[in-house]
Amino acid sequence: MTSQNIAIAIHGGAGTILRSSMTPELQAKYEGGLQDALDAGYIILENGGSSLEAVEAAVVKLEDFLLFNAGKGAVFNHEGKHEMDAAIMFGKNLVAGAVCGVSGVKNPVKLAREVMANSGHVLLSGKGAEDFGRQQGLEFEDDDYFFSQQRYQQWQDALAEDRVTLDHTDKKFGTVGAVALDSAGNLAAATSTGGLTNKKYGRVGDSPIPGAGTYANNDTCAISCTGVGELFIRSVVAHDISCLIEYKGMSLTDACDLVVQHKLVKIGGEGGLIAIDKEGNIEMPFNSEGMYRACKNNKGRNEVKIYGGGDE
Ligand code: ASP
């Protein structure tokens, strides 16, 4: 056990998540998935491991969990494929790695980590990123692994109406992410997503873009976002929060509030984010109905939550 502040927060997407449309069984499944991922990351921090390891381990668990829109549970694009995006960033030296539009990779966050550590680049796309992943010995899966009847039906529904939708038809962003502070004072962030159901033309959202959907800087905070990617890119959400702390001296709470509840809302940017600052303060704000989220620190905070409005 360390006496330094350690903290982790994770999300499984924000959106229209209502108690009335959830069964107790399904809720228990979601909560179990979040708890597993939280524990996988926290134990690393508790044993003195790095925030980078912790966010990767948490996101791998979320990618392997069918109900979230990342890895195994990634949504179908217009061509009936799964094109995934992911990013990881380390706040100690601002190194980052990301991939977009990749198919077949079991854990896109691992590929993002490889890009960060071994490619000499920050962002690789499509086939090139996949080739690099194979070269690095990452695990690949065939289409069956990524198939689920529920996701297939969502795609069919979206195709029939010729619309591009957020994860589920009832507006849920199932993207996953994690942020952490380790006992050495290093912050890290990671995000992974299948993007939007029925997306076309190689569309890429905010998740793999450092500064938009994912950002970590030891001087300020670590952030992972979920929501309508286009609006999060235009608002450069994650970096904006970091800048408000760095240049305006704002608290994490005030910076998150300004960006999520005001700047984003003003342009119709629905969604939320998880954030941890260098002191270990945790924020999990969202302007949608709910957000799958969880956090834990060594000061007694330990939460798994889904809905908004303090109705937990
Ligand atoms: N931000 C993601 C994207 O636009 C969607 C999500 O959060 O689920 O790709």
Short mmCIF file of C-alpha atoms and ligand atoms in Angstrom, two decimals:
data_model
loop_
_atom_site.label_atom_id
_atom_site.label_comp_id
_atom_site.label_asym_id
_atom_site.label_seq_id
_atom_site.Cartn_x
_atom_site.Cartn_y
_atom_site.Cartn_z
CA MET A 1 0.00 0.00 0.00
CA THR A 2 1.23 3.44 -0.83
CA SER A 3 0.62 6.66 1.09
CA GLN A 4 0.73 8.68 -2.14
CA ASN A 5 -2.56 9.54 -3.83
CA ILE A 6 -3.61 6.93 -6.34
CA ALA A 7 -6.84 7.06 -8.33
CA ILE A 8 -8.57 5.54 -11.33
CA ALA A 9 -11.80 6.35 -13.18
CA ILE A 10 -13.37 4.47 -16.08
CA HIS A 11 -16.35 4.91 -18.39
CA GLY A 12 -18.40 2.73 -20.72
CA GLY A 13 -20.07 5.57 -22.59
CA ALA A 14 -22.70 8.23 -21.95
CA GLY A 15 -26.13 8.83 -23.45
CA THR A 16 -29.81 8.22 -22.94
CA ILE A 17 -29.49 5.63 -20.22
CA LEU A 18 -32.75 5.47 -18.28
CA ARG A 19 -33.70 3.35 -15.31
CA SER A 20 -37.05 2.72 -17.01
CA SER A 21 -35.40 1.00 -19.98
CA MET A 22 -33.06 -1.20 -17.89
CA THR A 23 -33.79 -4.59 -16.36
CA PRO A 24 -32.17 -5.53 -13.02
CA GLU A 25 -30.30 -8.35 -14.80
CA LEU A 26 -28.88 -6.07 -17.47
CA GLN A 27 -27.94 -3.43 -14.93
CA ALA A 28 -26.10 -6.06 -12.88
CA LYS A 29 -24.20 -7.11 -16.04
CA TYR A 30 -23.13 -3.54 -16.79
CA GLU A 31 -22.10 -2.96 -13.18
CA GLY A 32 -20.16 -6.22 -13.15
CA GLY A 33 -18.32 -5.23 -16.32
CA LEU A 34 -17.40 -1.83 -14.88
CA GLN A 35 -16.32 -3.33 -11.55
CA ASP A 36 -14.05 -5.88 -13.25
CA ALA A 37 -12.34 -3.18 -15.28
CA LEU A 38 -11.99 -0.88 -12.28
CA ASP A 39 -10.43 -3.65 -10.19
CA ALA A 40 -8.04 -4.63 -12.99
CA GLY A 41 -6.68 -1.09 -13.14
CA TYR A 42 -6.73 -0.31 -9.43
CA ILE A 43 -4.76 -3.37 -8.37
CA ILE A 44 -1.91 -2.25 -10.61
CA LEU A 45 -1.86 1.17 -8.96
CA GLU A 46 -2.11 -0.36 -5.49
CA ASN A 47 0.93 -2.52 -6.20
CA GLY A 48 2.94 0.53 -7.23
CA GLY A 49 2.47 0.01 -10.99
CA SER A 50 2.23 2.81 -13.53
CA SER A 51 -0.90 4.68 -14.58
CA LEU A 52 -0.16 3.66 -18.17
CA GLU A 53 -0.38 -0.04 -17.26
CA ALA A 54 -3.51 0.64 -15.21
CA VAL A 55 -5.47 2.44 -17.95
CA GLU A 56 -4.45 -0.16 -20.52
CA ALA A 57 -5.53 -3.05 -18.27
CA ALA A 58 -8.87 -1.39 -17.49
CA VAL A 59 -9.60 -0.62 -21.15
CA VAL A 60 -8.65 -4.17 -22.24
CA LYS A 61 -11.30 -5.49 -19.82
CA LEU A 62 -13.87 -3.05 -21.22
CA GLU A 63 -12.94 -3.98 -24.80
CA ASP A 64 -13.42 -7.67 -23.97
CA PHE A 65 -16.87 -6.97 -22.46
CA LEU A 66 -19.56 -7.45 -25.11
CA LEU A 67 -21.98 -4.74 -23.97
CA PHE A 68 -19.70 -1.76 -24.59
CA ASN A 69 -18.93 -0.32 -28.02
CA ALA A 70 -15.23 -1.16 -28.21
CA GLY A 71 -13.20 -4.26 -29.09
CA LYS A 72 -15.48 -7.31 -28.97
CA GLY A 73 -18.66 -5.20 -28.71
CA ALA A 74 -17.73 -2.72 -31.47
CA VAL A 75 -20.64 -1.56 -33.63
CA PHE A 76 -21.07 -2.31 -37.36
CA ASN A 77 -20.14 0.32 -39.93
CA HIS A 78 -22.02 0.85 -43.21
CA GLU A 79 -20.19 -2.01 -44.93
CA GLY A 80 -20.97 -4.41 -42.07
CA LYS A 81 -17.40 -4.26 -40.75
CA HIS A 82 -16.03 -3.20 -37.40
CA GLU A 83 -13.70 -0.23 -37.70
CA MET A 84 -12.22 0.69 -34.35
CA ASP A 85 -10.37 3.70 -32.96
CA ALA A 86 -8.23 3.93 -29.80
CA ALA A 87 -5.68 6.15 -28.10
CA ILE A 88 -3.41 6.12 -25.08
CA MET A 89 -1.37 8.97 -23.60
CA PHE A 90 1.15 9.28 -20.77
CA GLY A 91 1.23 12.57 -18.86
CA LYS A 92 4.84 12.33 -17.71
CA ASN A 93 6.35 13.12 -21.11
CA LEU A 94 3.26 13.75 -23.26
CA VAL A 95 3.87 10.67 -25.38
CA ALA A 96 0.80 9.33 -27.17
CA GLY A 97 -0.17 6.51 -29.50
CA ALA A 98 -3.38 6.04 -31.44
CA VAL A 99 -5.05 4.04 -34.18
CA CYS A 100 -8.15 4.68 -36.28
CA GLY A 101 -10.25 2.59 -38.63
CA VAL A 102 -8.65 -0.71 -37.62
CA SER A 103 -10.37 -4.08 -38.03
CA GLY A 104 -9.71 -7.49 -36.53
CA VAL A 105 -7.44 -6.32 -33.71
CA LYS A 106 -8.67 -7.93 -30.51
CA ASN A 107 -7.59 -5.02 -28.30
CA PRO A 108 -7.14 -1.71 -30.15
CA VAL A 109 -5.80 -0.05 -26.98
CA LYS A 110 -2.84 -2.47 -27.03
CA LEU A 111 -2.18 -1.47 -30.62
CA ALA A 112 -2.31 2.21 -29.63
CA ARG A 113 0.24 1.45 -26.90
CA GLU A 114 2.50 -0.27 -29.46
CA VAL A 115 2.20 2.75 -31.75
CA MET A 116 3.24 4.96 -28.85
CA ALA A 117 6.18 2.81 -27.80
CA ASN A 118 7.51 1.36 -31.03
CA SER A 119 6.39 3.12 -34.20
CA GLY A 120 8.00 6.52 -34.00
CA HIS A 121 4.56 7.96 -34.83
CA VAL A 122 1.46 9.04 -32.94
CA LEU A 123 -1.49 7.99 -35.14
CA LEU A 124 -1.69 5.08 -37.59
CA SER A 125 -4.76 4.25 -39.66
CA GLY A 126 -6.45 1.29 -41.31
CA LYS A 127 -4.46 -1.44 -43.01
CA GLY A 128 -1.12 0.12 -42.17
CA ALA A 129 -1.98 0.10 -38.48
CA GLU A 130 -3.16 -3.52 -38.74
CA ASP A 131 0.09 -4.55 -40.51
CA PHE A 132 2.06 -2.84 -37.76
CA GLY A 133 -0.01 -4.69 -35.14
CA ARG A 134 0.70 -8.06 -36.76
CA GLN A 135 4.37 -7.21 -36.91
CA GLN A 136 4.29 -6.43 -33.18
CA GLY A 137 2.68 -9.82 -32.50
CA LEU A 138 -0.73 -8.55 -31.36
CA GLU A 139 -3.74 -10.84 -31.26
CA PHE A 140 -6.22 -10.67 -34.17
CA GLU A 141 -9.70 -12.20 -34.34
CA ASP A 142 -12.00 -13.08 -37.24
CA ASP A 143 -15.43 -11.48 -37.86
CA ASP A 144 -17.27 -14.04 -35.70
CA TYR A 145 -15.52 -12.75 -32.59
CA PHE A 146 -16.98 -9.27 -33.12
CA PHE A 147 -20.48 -10.45 -34.08
CA SER A 148 -23.45 -10.11 -31.78
CA GLN A 149 -27.11 -10.31 -32.74
CA GLN A 150 -27.89 -7.08 -30.91
CA ARG A 151 -25.24 -5.03 -32.75
CA TYR A 152 -26.26 -6.63 -36.06
CA GLN A 153 -29.87 -5.62 -35.47
CA GLN A 154 -28.84 -2.04 -34.60
CA TRP A 155 -26.96 -1.86 -37.88
CA GLN A 156 -29.89 -3.31 -39.83
CA ASP A 157 -32.24 -0.76 -38.23
CA ALA A 158 -29.85 2.09 -39.02
CA LEU A 159 -29.39 0.85 -42.61
CA ALA A 160 -33.14 0.63 -43.13
CA GLU A 161 -33.55 4.26 -42.09
CA ASP A 162 -30.29 5.34 -43.69
CA ARG A 163 -29.02 7.00 -40.52
CA VAL A 164 -25.73 7.02 -38.65
CA THR A 165 -26.37 6.34 -34.99
CA LEU A 166 -24.62 6.45 -31.70
CA ASP A 167 -24.11 2.90 -30.45
CA HIS A 168 -27.71 2.00 -29.67
CA THR A 169 -30.79 3.30 -31.39
CA ASP A 170 -31.77 5.07 -28.17
CA LYS A 171 -28.68 7.30 -28.31
CA LYS A 172 -26.01 5.65 -26.20
CA PHE A 173 -22.35 6.24 -26.72
CA GLY A 174 -20.75 2.94 -25.69
CA THR A 175 -17.16 4.08 -26.05
CA VAL A 176 -14.87 3.04 -23.18
CA GLY A 177 -12.04 4.82 -21.43
CA ALA A 178 -9.87 5.04 -18.34
CA VAL A 179 -7.77 7.68 -16.58
CA ALA A 180 -5.40 7.11 -13.67
CA LEU A 181 -2.89 8.70 -11.30
CA ASP A 182 -0.13 6.42 -10.01
CA SER A 183 1.98 6.58 -6.85
CA ALA A 184 4.84 8.22 -8.79
CA GLY A 185 2.52 11.14 -9.66
CA ASN A 186 2.11 10.16 -13.30
CA LEU A 187 -1.22 10.60 -15.08
CA ALA A 188 -2.41 8.51 -18.06
CA ALA A 189 -5.52 8.29 -20.23
CA ALA A 190 -6.87 5.75 -22.74
CA THR A 191 -10.02 5.58 -24.89
CA SER A 192 -11.33 2.90 -27.26
CA THR A 193 -14.40 2.78 -29.50
CA GLY A 194 -16.18 1.22 -32.43
CA GLY A 195 -17.44 4.71 -33.31
CA LEU A 196 -20.91 5.19 -34.77
CA THR A 197 -23.25 2.47 -36.05
CA ASN A 198 -23.54 2.55 -39.86
CA LYS A 199 -20.69 5.11 -40.19
CA LYS A 200 -19.38 5.65 -43.75
CA TYR A 201 -16.43 7.07 -45.64
CA GLY A 202 -13.84 6.12 -43.00
CA ARG A 203 -15.42 8.42 -40.41
CA VAL A 204 -13.26 8.89 -37.31
CA GLY A 205 -14.44 10.46 -34.04
CA ASP A 206 -12.70 12.16 -31.13
CA SER A 207 -11.54 9.05 -29.25
CA PRO A 208 -8.19 8.49 -31.06
CA ILE A 209 -7.33 12.17 -31.33
CA PRO A 210 -4.98 13.38 -28.59
CA GLY A 211 -6.43 16.58 -27.16
CA ALA A 212 -9.98 15.88 -28.37
CA GLY A 213 -11.18 12.61 -26.83
CA THR A 214 -8.04 11.60 -24.94
CA TYR A 215 -5.37 13.62 -23.14
CA ALA A 216 -2.91 13.33 -20.23
CA ASN A 217 -0.47 15.88 -18.84
CA ASN A 218 1.21 15.53 -15.43
CA ASP A 219 0.98 19.29 -14.91
CA THR A 220 -2.80 19.27 -15.19
CA CYS A 221 -5.04 16.23 -15.67
CA ALA A 222 -5.92 13.07 -17.57
CA ILE A 223 -9.18 12.93 -19.57
CA SER A 224 -11.15 10.36 -21.59
CA CYS A 225 -14.33 11.47 -23.38
CA THR A 226 -17.50 9.91 -24.75
CA GLY A 227 -20.18 11.59 -26.84
CA VAL A 228 -20.83 12.92 -30.32
CA GLY A 229 -17.26 12.80 -31.62
CA GLU A 230 -17.62 15.58 -34.18
CA LEU A 231 -18.60 18.08 -31.49
CA PHE A 232 -15.86 16.88 -29.14
CA ILE A 233 -13.27 17.36 -31.89
CA ARG A 234 -14.53 20.86 -32.66
CA SER A 235 -14.37 21.74 -28.96
CA VAL A 236 -10.95 20.05 -28.46
CA VAL A 237 -12.55 18.98 -25.19
CA ALA A 238 -9.78 17.14 -23.35
CA HIS A 239 -7.07 19.69 -24.09
CA ASP A 240 -9.42 22.58 -23.39
CA ILE A 241 -9.93 21.33 -19.83
CA SER A 242 -6.18 20.90 -19.40
CA CYS A 243 -5.61 24.47 -20.66
CA LEU A 244 -8.20 25.94 -18.30
CA ILE A 245 -6.28 24.36 -15.41
CA GLU A 246 -2.82 25.25 -16.73
CA TYR A 247 -3.37 28.79 -17.97
CA LYS A 248 -6.36 29.96 -15.94
CA GLY A 249 -5.61 28.16 -12.69
CA MET A 250 -9.09 26.63 -12.61
CA SER A 251 -9.91 23.64 -10.44
CA LEU A 252 -10.66 20.35 -12.20
CA THR A 253 -14.29 20.67 -11.10
CA ASP A 254 -14.75 24.16 -12.56
CA ALA A 255 -12.87 23.37 -15.79
CA CYS A 256 -14.98 20.23 -16.39
CA ASP A 257 -18.17 22.11 -15.59
CA LEU A 258 -17.39 24.94 -18.00
CA VAL A 259 -16.56 22.62 -20.89
CA VAL A 260 -19.15 19.86 -20.40
CA GLN A 261 -22.14 21.84 -19.12
CA HIS A 262 -21.62 25.10 -21.01
CA LYS A 263 -19.24 25.08 -24.01
CA LEU A 264 -20.36 21.68 -25.30
CA VAL A 265 -24.04 22.24 -24.56
CA LYS A 266 -23.95 25.51 -26.50
CA ILE A 267 -23.08 23.68 -29.73
CA GLY A 268 -25.20 20.59 -29.04
CA GLY A 269 -22.32 18.38 -27.92
CA GLU A 270 -23.99 15.63 -25.93
CA GLY A 271 -21.82 13.32 -23.82
CA GLY A 272 -19.44 13.27 -20.89
CA LEU A 273 -15.95 12.44 -19.70
CA ILE A 274 -13.85 11.13 -16.86
CA ALA A 275 -11.01 13.20 -15.43
CA ILE A 276 -8.35 12.96 -12.73
CA ASP A 277 -6.01 15.81 -11.82
CA LYS A 278 -2.46 15.66 -10.47
CA GLU A 279 -3.74 15.75 -6.86
CA GLY A 280 -5.96 12.74 -7.51
CA ASN A 281 -9.27 14.62 -7.63
CA ILE A 282 -11.80 12.76 -9.73
CA GLU A 283 -14.59 14.23 -11.90
CA MET A 284 -17.08 12.26 -14.04
CA PRO A 285 -19.37 14.94 -15.56
CA PHE A 286 -21.90 14.39 -18.36
CA ASN A 287 -24.67 16.43 -19.96
CA SER A 288 -26.64 13.38 -21.15
CA GLU A 289 -29.13 11.29 -19.16
CA GLY A 290 -26.51 8.93 -17.85
CA MET A 291 -22.98 7.60 -18.19
CA TYR A 292 -21.60 4.18 -17.37
CA ARG A 293 -18.83 5.11 -14.95
CA ALA A 294 -16.80 4.00 -11.96
CA CYS A 295 -13.93 5.27 -9.87
CA LYS A 296 -11.74 4.33 -6.95
CA ASN A 297 -8.97 6.01 -4.95
CA ASN A 298 -7.01 5.32 -1.77
CA LYS A 299 -8.96 7.97 0.15
CA GLY A 300 -12.12 5.92 0.38
CA ARG A 301 -13.92 6.79 -2.86
CA ASN A 302 -15.24 3.68 -4.61
CA GLU A 303 -18.21 4.03 -6.99
CA VAL A 304 -19.93 2.25 -9.84
CA LYS A 305 -22.74 4.37 -11.33
CA ILE A 306 -24.95 4.54 -14.39
CA TYR A 307 -27.68 7.18 -14.09
CA GLY A 308 -27.71 10.91 -13.55
CA GLY A 309 -29.59 13.16 -11.19
CA GLY A 310 -28.25 11.65 -7.96
CA ASP A 311 -30.73 8.77 -8.26
CA GLU A 312 -28.17 6.05 -7.56
N1 ASP B 1 -17.05 9.59 -29.16
C1 ASP B 1 -17.31 8.42 -29.93
C2 ASP B 1 -17.18 8.76 -31.40
O1 ASP B 1 -17.68 9.79 -31.80
C3 ASP B 1 -18.65 7.85 -29.70
C4 ASP B 1 -18.90 7.41 -28.28
O2 ASP B 1 -18.50 8.11 -27.34
O3 ASP B 1 -19.51 6.35 -28.10
O4 ASP B 1 -16.65 7.96 -32.13
#
